[in-house]
Amino acid sequence: MGKVDLHTLTALYSLIRRTNSIRPNLRLEVDLSKASAEAEALADLHQSCDSGRLPEQVDPARGKCHLRVVDPVPQLPTVRGLARLSA
């Protein structure tokens, strides 16, 4: 589990860019199903998926990038004392 926010997104983009430069046209999948993500960071990732390119500040050459993101699964809130109420 981890967290994607605007600070960690830069590092994630760097990894994606490096991987893409080693194997161009590789289809990359970022599985965030067990992570949490800030809405702005997730929207930025989806923009990269839709455009097929990483942001210019990460990849000035704006090379093609085949990226797919698996969104985080929303966590249900837990309720303390639920077992006592049902007993």
CSV table of N, CA, C and O in Angstrom, one decimal:
chain,number,residue,atom,x,y,z
A,1,MET,N,0.8,-1.2,0.0
A,1,MET,CA,0.0,0.0,0.0
A,1,MET,C,0.9,1.2,0.0
A,1,MET,O,2.0,1.2,0.5
A,2,GLY,N,0.4,2.3,-0.6
A,2,GLY,CA,1.1,3.5,-0.6
A,2,GLY,C,0.1,4.6,-0.9
A,2,GLY,O,-1.1,4.5,-0.9
A,3,LYS,N,0.7,5.8,-1.1
A,3,LYS,CA,-0.1,7.0,-1.3
A,3,LYS,C,0.5,7.8,-2.5
A,3,LYS,O,1.7,8.0,-2.6
A,4,VAL,N,-0.4,8.2,-3.4
A,4,VAL,CA,0.0,9.0,-4.5
A,4,VAL,C,-0.6,10.4,-4.3
A,4,VAL,O,-1.8,10.6,-4.2
A,5,ASP,N,0.4,11.3,-4.2
A,5,ASP,CA,0.0,12.7,-4.1
A,5,ASP,C,0.8,13.5,-5.1
A,5,ASP,O,1.6,12.9,-5.9
A,6,LEU,N,0.7,14.8,-5.1
A,6,LEU,CA,1.5,15.6,-6.1
A,6,LEU,C,3.0,15.5,-5.9
A,6,LEU,O,3.7,15.6,-6.9
A,7,HIS,N,3.4,15.2,-4.7
A,7,HIS,CA,4.9,15.0,-4.4
A,7,HIS,C,5.4,13.7,-4.9
A,7,HIS,O,6.4,13.6,-5.6
A,8,THR,N,4.7,12.6,-4.7
A,8,THR,CA,5.1,11.3,-5.1
A,8,THR,C,4.8,11.1,-6.6
A,8,THR,O,5.5,10.2,-7.2
A,9,LEU,N,3.9,11.8,-7.1
A,9,LEU,CA,3.6,11.7,-8.6
A,9,LEU,C,4.8,12.0,-9.4
A,9,LEU,O,5.0,11.3,-10.4
A,10,THR,N,5.6,12.9,-9.1
A,10,THR,CA,6.8,13.2,-9.8
A,10,THR,C,7.8,12.0,-9.9
A,10,THR,O,8.3,11.7,-10.9
A,11,ALA,N,8.0,11.4,-8.8
A,11,ALA,CA,8.8,10.2,-8.8
A,11,ALA,C,8.2,9.0,-9.6
A,11,ALA,O,8.9,8.3,-10.3
A,12,LEU,N,6.9,8.9,-9.5
A,12,LEU,CA,6.2,7.9,-10.3
A,12,LEU,C,6.4,8.2,-11.8
A,12,LEU,O,6.7,7.3,-12.6
A,13,TYR,N,6.2,9.4,-12.2
A,13,TYR,CA,6.4,9.8,-13.6
A,13,TYR,C,7.8,9.5,-14.0
A,13,TYR,O,8.0,9.1,-15.2
A,14,SER,N,8.8,9.8,-13.2
A,14,SER,CA,10.2,9.5,-13.5
A,14,SER,C,10.4,8.0,-13.8
A,14,SER,O,11.1,7.7,-14.8
A,15,LEU,N,9.8,7.2,-13.0
A,15,LEU,CA,9.9,5.7,-13.3
A,15,LEU,C,9.2,5.3,-14.6
A,15,LEU,O,9.8,4.5,-15.4
A,16,ILE,N,8.1,5.9,-14.8
A,16,ILE,CA,7.4,5.6,-16.1
A,16,ILE,C,8.2,6.1,-17.3
A,16,ILE,O,8.3,5.4,-18.3
A,17,ARG,N,8.7,7.3,-17.2
A,17,ARG,CA,9.6,7.8,-18.3
A,17,ARG,C,10.8,6.9,-18.6
A,17,ARG,O,11.1,6.6,-19.7
A,18,ARG,N,11.4,6.5,-17.5
A,18,ARG,CA,12.6,5.7,-17.7
A,18,ARG,C,12.3,4.3,-18.3
A,18,ARG,O,12.9,3.9,-19.2
A,19,THR,N,11.2,3.7,-17.8
A,19,THR,CA,10.7,2.5,-18.4
A,19,THR,C,10.4,2.6,-19.8
A,19,THR,O,10.7,1.8,-20.7
A,20,ASN,N,9.7,3.7,-20.1
A,20,ASN,CA,9.2,4.0,-21.5
A,20,ASN,C,10.4,4.2,-22.4
A,20,ASN,O,10.4,3.8,-23.6
A,21,SER,N,11.5,4.8,-21.9
A,21,SER,CA,12.7,5.0,-22.7
A,21,SER,C,13.5,3.8,-23.0
A,21,SER,O,14.1,3.6,-24.0
A,22,ILE,N,13.4,2.8,-22.1
A,22,ILE,CA,14.1,1.5,-22.3
A,22,ILE,C,13.3,0.7,-23.3
A,22,ILE,O,13.9,0.0,-24.1
A,23,ARG,N,12.0,0.7,-23.2
A,23,ARG,CA,11.2,-0.2,-24.0
A,23,ARG,C,10.1,0.7,-24.6
A,23,ARG,O,8.9,0.7,-24.2
A,24,PRO,N,10.4,1.5,-25.7
A,24,PRO,CA,9.3,2.3,-26.3
A,24,PRO,C,8.1,1.4,-26.8
A,24,PRO,O,8.3,0.3,-27.2
A,25,ASN,N,7.0,2.0,-26.7
A,25,ASN,CA,5.7,1.4,-27.2
A,25,ASN,C,5.3,0.3,-26.2
A,25,ASN,O,4.3,-0.5,-26.6
A,26,LEU,N,5.9,0.1,-25.1
A,26,LEU,CA,5.5,-0.9,-24.1
A,26,LEU,C,4.2,-0.3,-23.5
A,26,LEU,O,4.1,0.9,-23.2
A,27,ARG,N,3.3,-1.2,-23.2
A,27,ARG,CA,2.1,-0.8,-22.5
A,27,ARG,C,2.3,-0.9,-21.0
A,27,ARG,O,2.5,-2.0,-20.5
A,28,LEU,N,2.3,0.3,-20.4
A,28,LEU,CA,2.6,0.3,-18.9
A,28,LEU,C,1.3,0.4,-18.1
A,28,LEU,O,0.3,1.2,-18.5
A,29,GLU,N,1.2,-0.3,-17.1
A,29,GLU,CA,0.0,-0.3,-16.2
A,29,GLU,C,0.5,0.1,-14.8
A,29,GLU,O,1.4,-0.5,-14.2
A,30,VAL,N,-0.2,1.1,-14.2
A,30,VAL,CA,0.1,1.5,-12.8
A,30,VAL,C,-1.1,1.0,-12.0
A,30,VAL,O,-2.2,1.6,-12.2
A,31,ASP,N,-0.9,0.0,-11.2
A,31,ASP,CA,-1.9,-0.5,-10.4
A,31,ASP,C,-2.0,0.2,-9.0
A,31,ASP,O,-1.1,-0.1,-8.2
A,32,LEU,N,-3.0,1.0,-8.8
A,32,LEU,CA,-3.1,1.7,-7.6
A,32,LEU,C,-4.3,1.2,-6.7
A,32,LEU,O,-4.8,1.8,-5.8
A,33,SER,N,-4.7,0.0,-7.1
A,33,SER,CA,-5.9,-0.6,-6.4
A,33,SER,C,-5.8,-0.7,-4.9
A,33,SER,O,-6.7,-0.7,-4.2
A,34,LYS,N,-4.5,-0.9,-4.4
A,34,LYS,CA,-4.3,-1.0,-3.0
A,34,LYS,C,-3.7,0.2,-2.4
A,34,LYS,O,-3.2,0.2,-1.3
A,35,ALA,N,-3.7,1.3,-3.1
A,35,ALA,CA,-3.1,2.6,-2.7
A,35,ALA,C,-4.2,3.6,-2.4
A,35,ALA,O,-5.3,3.4,-2.7
A,36,SER,N,-3.8,4.7,-1.9
A,36,SER,CA,-4.7,5.8,-1.8
A,36,SER,C,-4.1,6.9,-2.7
A,36,SER,O,-2.9,6.9,-2.9
A,37,ALA,N,-5.0,7.7,-3.2
A,37,ALA,CA,-4.5,8.8,-4.2
A,37,ALA,C,-5.3,10.0,-4.0
A,37,ALA,O,-6.5,10.0,-3.8
A,38,GLU,N,-4.6,11.1,-4.0
A,38,GLU,CA,-5.3,12.4,-3.9
A,38,GLU,C,-5.9,12.6,-5.3
A,38,GLU,O,-5.4,12.3,-6.3
A,39,ALA,N,-7.1,13.3,-5.3
A,39,ALA,CA,-7.9,13.5,-6.5
A,39,ALA,C,-7.1,14.2,-7.6
A,39,ALA,O,-7.2,13.8,-8.7
A,40,GLU,N,-6.3,15.2,-7.2
A,40,GLU,CA,-5.6,16.0,-8.2
A,40,GLU,C,-4.5,15.2,-8.8
A,40,GLU,O,-4.3,15.2,-10.1
A,41,ALA,N,-3.8,14.3,-8.1
A,41,ALA,CA,-2.8,13.5,-8.6
A,41,ALA,C,-3.4,12.4,-9.5
A,41,ALA,O,-2.9,12.1,-10.6
A,42,LEU,N,-4.5,11.8,-9.1
A,42,LEU,CA,-5.2,10.8,-9.9
A,42,LEU,C,-5.7,11.5,-11.3
A,42,LEU,O,-5.6,10.9,-12.3
A,43,ALA,N,-6.2,12.7,-11.2
A,43,ALA,CA,-6.7,13.4,-12.4
A,43,ALA,C,-5.5,13.6,-13.3
A,43,ALA,O,-5.7,13.5,-14.6
A,44,ASP,N,-4.4,14.0,-12.8
A,44,ASP,CA,-3.2,14.2,-13.6
A,44,ASP,C,-2.7,12.9,-14.3
A,44,ASP,O,-2.4,13.0,-15.5
A,45,LEU,N,-2.8,11.8,-13.6
A,45,LEU,CA,-2.4,10.5,-14.2
A,45,LEU,C,-3.4,10.2,-15.3
A,45,LEU,O,-3.0,9.7,-16.4
A,46,HIS,N,-4.7,10.4,-15.1
A,46,HIS,CA,-5.7,10.1,-16.1
A,46,HIS,C,-5.5,11.0,-17.3
A,46,HIS,O,-5.7,10.5,-18.5
A,47,GLN,N,-5.1,12.2,-17.1
A,47,GLN,CA,-4.8,13.1,-18.3
A,47,GLN,C,-3.6,12.5,-19.1
A,47,GLN,O,-3.7,12.6,-20.3
A,48,SER,N,-2.6,12.0,-18.4
A,48,SER,CA,-1.5,11.4,-19.2
A,48,SER,C,-2.0,10.1,-20.0
A,48,SER,O,-1.5,9.9,-21.1
A,49,CYS,N,-2.9,9.4,-19.3
A,49,CYS,CA,-3.4,8.2,-20.0
A,49,CYS,C,-4.2,8.6,-21.3
A,49,CYS,O,-4.0,8.1,-22.4
A,50,ASP,N,-5.0,9.6,-21.1
A,50,ASP,CA,-5.9,10.1,-22.2
A,50,ASP,C,-5.1,10.7,-23.4
A,50,ASP,O,-5.4,10.5,-24.5
A,51,SER,N,-4.0,11.5,-23.0
A,51,SER,CA,-3.2,12.1,-24.0
A,51,SER,C,-2.2,11.2,-24.6
A,51,SER,O,-1.7,11.5,-25.7
A,52,GLY,N,-1.8,10.2,-23.9
A,52,GLY,CA,-0.8,9.3,-24.4
A,52,GLY,C,0.6,9.8,-24.3
A,52,GLY,O,1.6,9.4,-24.9
A,53,ARG,N,0.7,10.9,-23.4
A,53,ARG,CA,2.0,11.5,-23.2
A,53,ARG,C,2.2,11.9,-21.7
A,53,ARG,O,1.2,12.2,-21.1
A,54,LEU,N,3.4,12.0,-21.3
A,54,LEU,CA,3.6,12.4,-19.9
A,54,LEU,C,3.7,13.9,-19.9
A,54,LEU,O,3.9,14.6,-20.9
A,55,PRO,N,3.5,14.6,-18.7
A,55,PRO,CA,3.6,16.0,-18.7
A,55,PRO,C,4.9,16.5,-19.2
A,55,PRO,O,6.0,15.9,-19.0
A,56,GLU,N,4.9,17.7,-19.7
A,56,GLU,CA,6.1,18.3,-20.3
A,56,GLU,C,7.3,18.5,-19.3
A,56,GLU,O,8.4,18.3,-19.6
A,57,GLN,N,6.9,18.8,-18.1
A,57,GLN,CA,8.0,19.0,-17.1
A,57,GLN,C,8.7,17.7,-16.7
A,57,GLN,O,9.8,17.7,-16.2
A,58,VAL,N,8.1,16.6,-17.0
A,58,VAL,CA,8.7,15.3,-16.7
A,58,VAL,C,9.4,14.8,-18.0
A,58,VAL,O,10.4,14.2,-17.9
A,59,ASP,N,8.7,15.0,-19.1
A,59,ASP,CA,9.3,14.5,-20.4
A,59,ASP,C,9.2,15.6,-21.4
A,59,ASP,O,8.2,15.7,-22.2
A,60,PRO,N,10.2,16.5,-21.5
A,60,PRO,CA,10.2,17.6,-22.4
A,60,PRO,C,10.1,17.2,-23.9
A,60,PRO,O,9.5,17.9,-24.7
A,61,ALA,N,10.5,16.0,-24.2
A,61,ALA,CA,10.4,15.5,-25.6
A,61,ALA,C,8.9,15.1,-25.9
A,61,ALA,O,8.6,15.0,-27.1
A,62,ARG,N,8.1,14.9,-24.9
A,62,ARG,CA,6.7,14.5,-25.0
A,62,ARG,C,6.5,13.3,-26.0
A,62,ARG,O,5.7,13.3,-26.8
A,63,GLY,N,7.4,12.3,-25.7
A,63,GLY,CA,7.3,11.1,-26.5
A,63,GLY,C,6.0,10.3,-26.1
A,63,GLY,O,5.4,10.5,-25.1
A,64,LYS,N,5.6,9.4,-27.0
A,64,LYS,CA,4.4,8.7,-26.8
A,64,LYS,C,4.6,7.8,-25.5
A,64,LYS,O,5.6,7.2,-25.3
A,65,CYS,N,3.5,7.6,-24.8
A,65,CYS,CA,3.5,6.7,-23.6
A,65,CYS,C,2.2,6.0,-23.5
A,65,CYS,O,1.1,6.7,-23.4
A,66,HIS,N,2.2,4.7,-23.6
A,66,HIS,CA,1.0,3.9,-23.5
A,66,HIS,C,0.8,3.6,-22.0
A,66,HIS,O,1.4,2.6,-21.5
A,67,LEU,N,0.0,4.3,-21.3
A,67,LEU,CA,-0.2,4.2,-19.9
A,67,LEU,C,-1.6,3.9,-19.6
A,67,LEU,O,-2.6,4.4,-20.1
A,68,ARG,N,-1.8,3.0,-18.6
A,68,ARG,CA,-3.1,2.6,-18.1
A,68,ARG,C,-3.0,2.7,-16.6
A,68,ARG,O,-2.0,2.2,-16.0
A,69,VAL,N,-4.0,3.2,-15.9
A,69,VAL,CA,-4.1,3.3,-14.5
A,69,VAL,C,-5.2,2.5,-13.9
A,69,VAL,O,-6.4,2.7,-14.4
A,70,VAL,N,-4.9,1.7,-13.0
A,70,VAL,CA,-6.0,1.0,-12.2
A,70,VAL,C,-6.2,1.8,-11.0
A,70,VAL,O,-5.4,2.0,-10.1
A,71,ASP,N,-7.4,2.4,-10.9
A,71,ASP,CA,-7.8,3.3,-9.8
A,71,ASP,C,-7.8,2.6,-8.4
A,71,ASP,O,-8.1,1.4,-8.3
A,72,PRO,N,-7.5,3.4,-7.4
A,72,PRO,CA,-7.6,2.9,-6.0
A,72,PRO,C,-9.1,2.4,-5.7
A,72,PRO,O,-10.0,3.0,-6.2
A,73,VAL,N,-9.1,1.3,-5.0
A,73,VAL,CA,-10.4,0.8,-4.5
A,73,VAL,C,-10.8,1.6,-3.3
A,73,VAL,O,-10.0,1.7,-2.3
A,74,PRO,N,-12.0,2.3,-3.3
A,74,PRO,CA,-12.4,3.0,-2.1
A,74,PRO,C,-12.5,2.1,-0.9
A,74,PRO,O,-13.0,1.0,-0.9
A,75,GLN,N,-11.9,2.6,0.2
A,75,GLN,CA,-12.0,1.9,1.5
A,75,GLN,C,-13.3,2.2,2.2
A,75,GLN,O,-13.6,3.4,2.4
A,76,LEU,N,-14.0,1.2,2.7
A,76,LEU,CA,-15.1,1.5,3.5
A,76,LEU,C,-14.7,1.9,4.9
A,76,LEU,O,-13.7,1.4,5.5
A,77,PRO,N,-15.3,2.9,5.5
A,77,PRO,CA,-15.0,3.3,6.9
A,77,PRO,C,-15.3,2.2,7.8
A,77,PRO,O,-16.3,1.5,7.7
A,78,THR,N,-14.5,2.0,8.8
A,78,THR,CA,-14.7,1.1,9.9
A,78,THR,C,-15.4,1.7,11.0
A,78,THR,O,-15.2,2.9,11.3
A,79,VAL,N,-16.3,1.0,11.7
A,79,VAL,CA,-17.0,1.5,12.8
A,79,VAL,C,-16.6,0.7,14.1
A,79,VAL,O,-16.8,-0.5,14.1
A,80,ARG,N,-16.0,1.5,15.0
A,80,ARG,CA,-15.6,0.8,16.3
A,80,ARG,C,-16.8,0.4,17.1
A,80,ARG,O,-17.8,1.2,17.1
A,81,GLY,N,-16.8,-0.7,17.7
A,81,GLY,CA,-17.9,-1.1,18.6
A,81,GLY,C,-19.0,-1.8,17.8
A,81,GLY,O,-20.0,-2.1,18.4
A,82,LEU,N,-18.9,-2.0,16.5
A,82,LEU,CA,-20.0,-2.6,15.8
A,82,LEU,C,-20.3,-4.0,16.3
A,82,LEU,O,-21.4,-4.4,16.4
A,83,ALA,N,-19.3,-4.8,16.7
A,83,ALA,CA,-19.5,-6.1,17.2
A,83,ALA,C,-20.3,-6.1,18.5
A,83,ALA,O,-21.2,-6.9,18.7
A,84,ARG,N,-20.1,-5.1,19.3
A,84,ARG,CA,-20.9,-5.0,20.6
A,84,ARG,C,-22.4,-4.6,20.3
A,84,ARG,O,-23.2,-5.1,20.9
A,85,LEU,N,-22.6,-3.8,19.3
A,85,LEU,CA,-24.0,-3.4,18.9
A,85,LEU,C,-24.7,-4.6,18.4
A,85,LEU,O,-25.9,-4.7,18.6
A,86,SER,N,-24.1,-5.5,17.7
A,86,SER,CA,-24.8,-6.6,17.1
A,86,SER,C,-24.9,-7.8,18.0
A,86,SER,O,-25.6,-8.8,17.7
A,87,ALA,N,-24.2,-7.8,19.1
A,87,ALA,CA,-24.2,-9.0,20.0
A,87,ALA,C,-25.5,-9.0,20.9
A,87,ALA,O,-26.2,-8.2,21.1
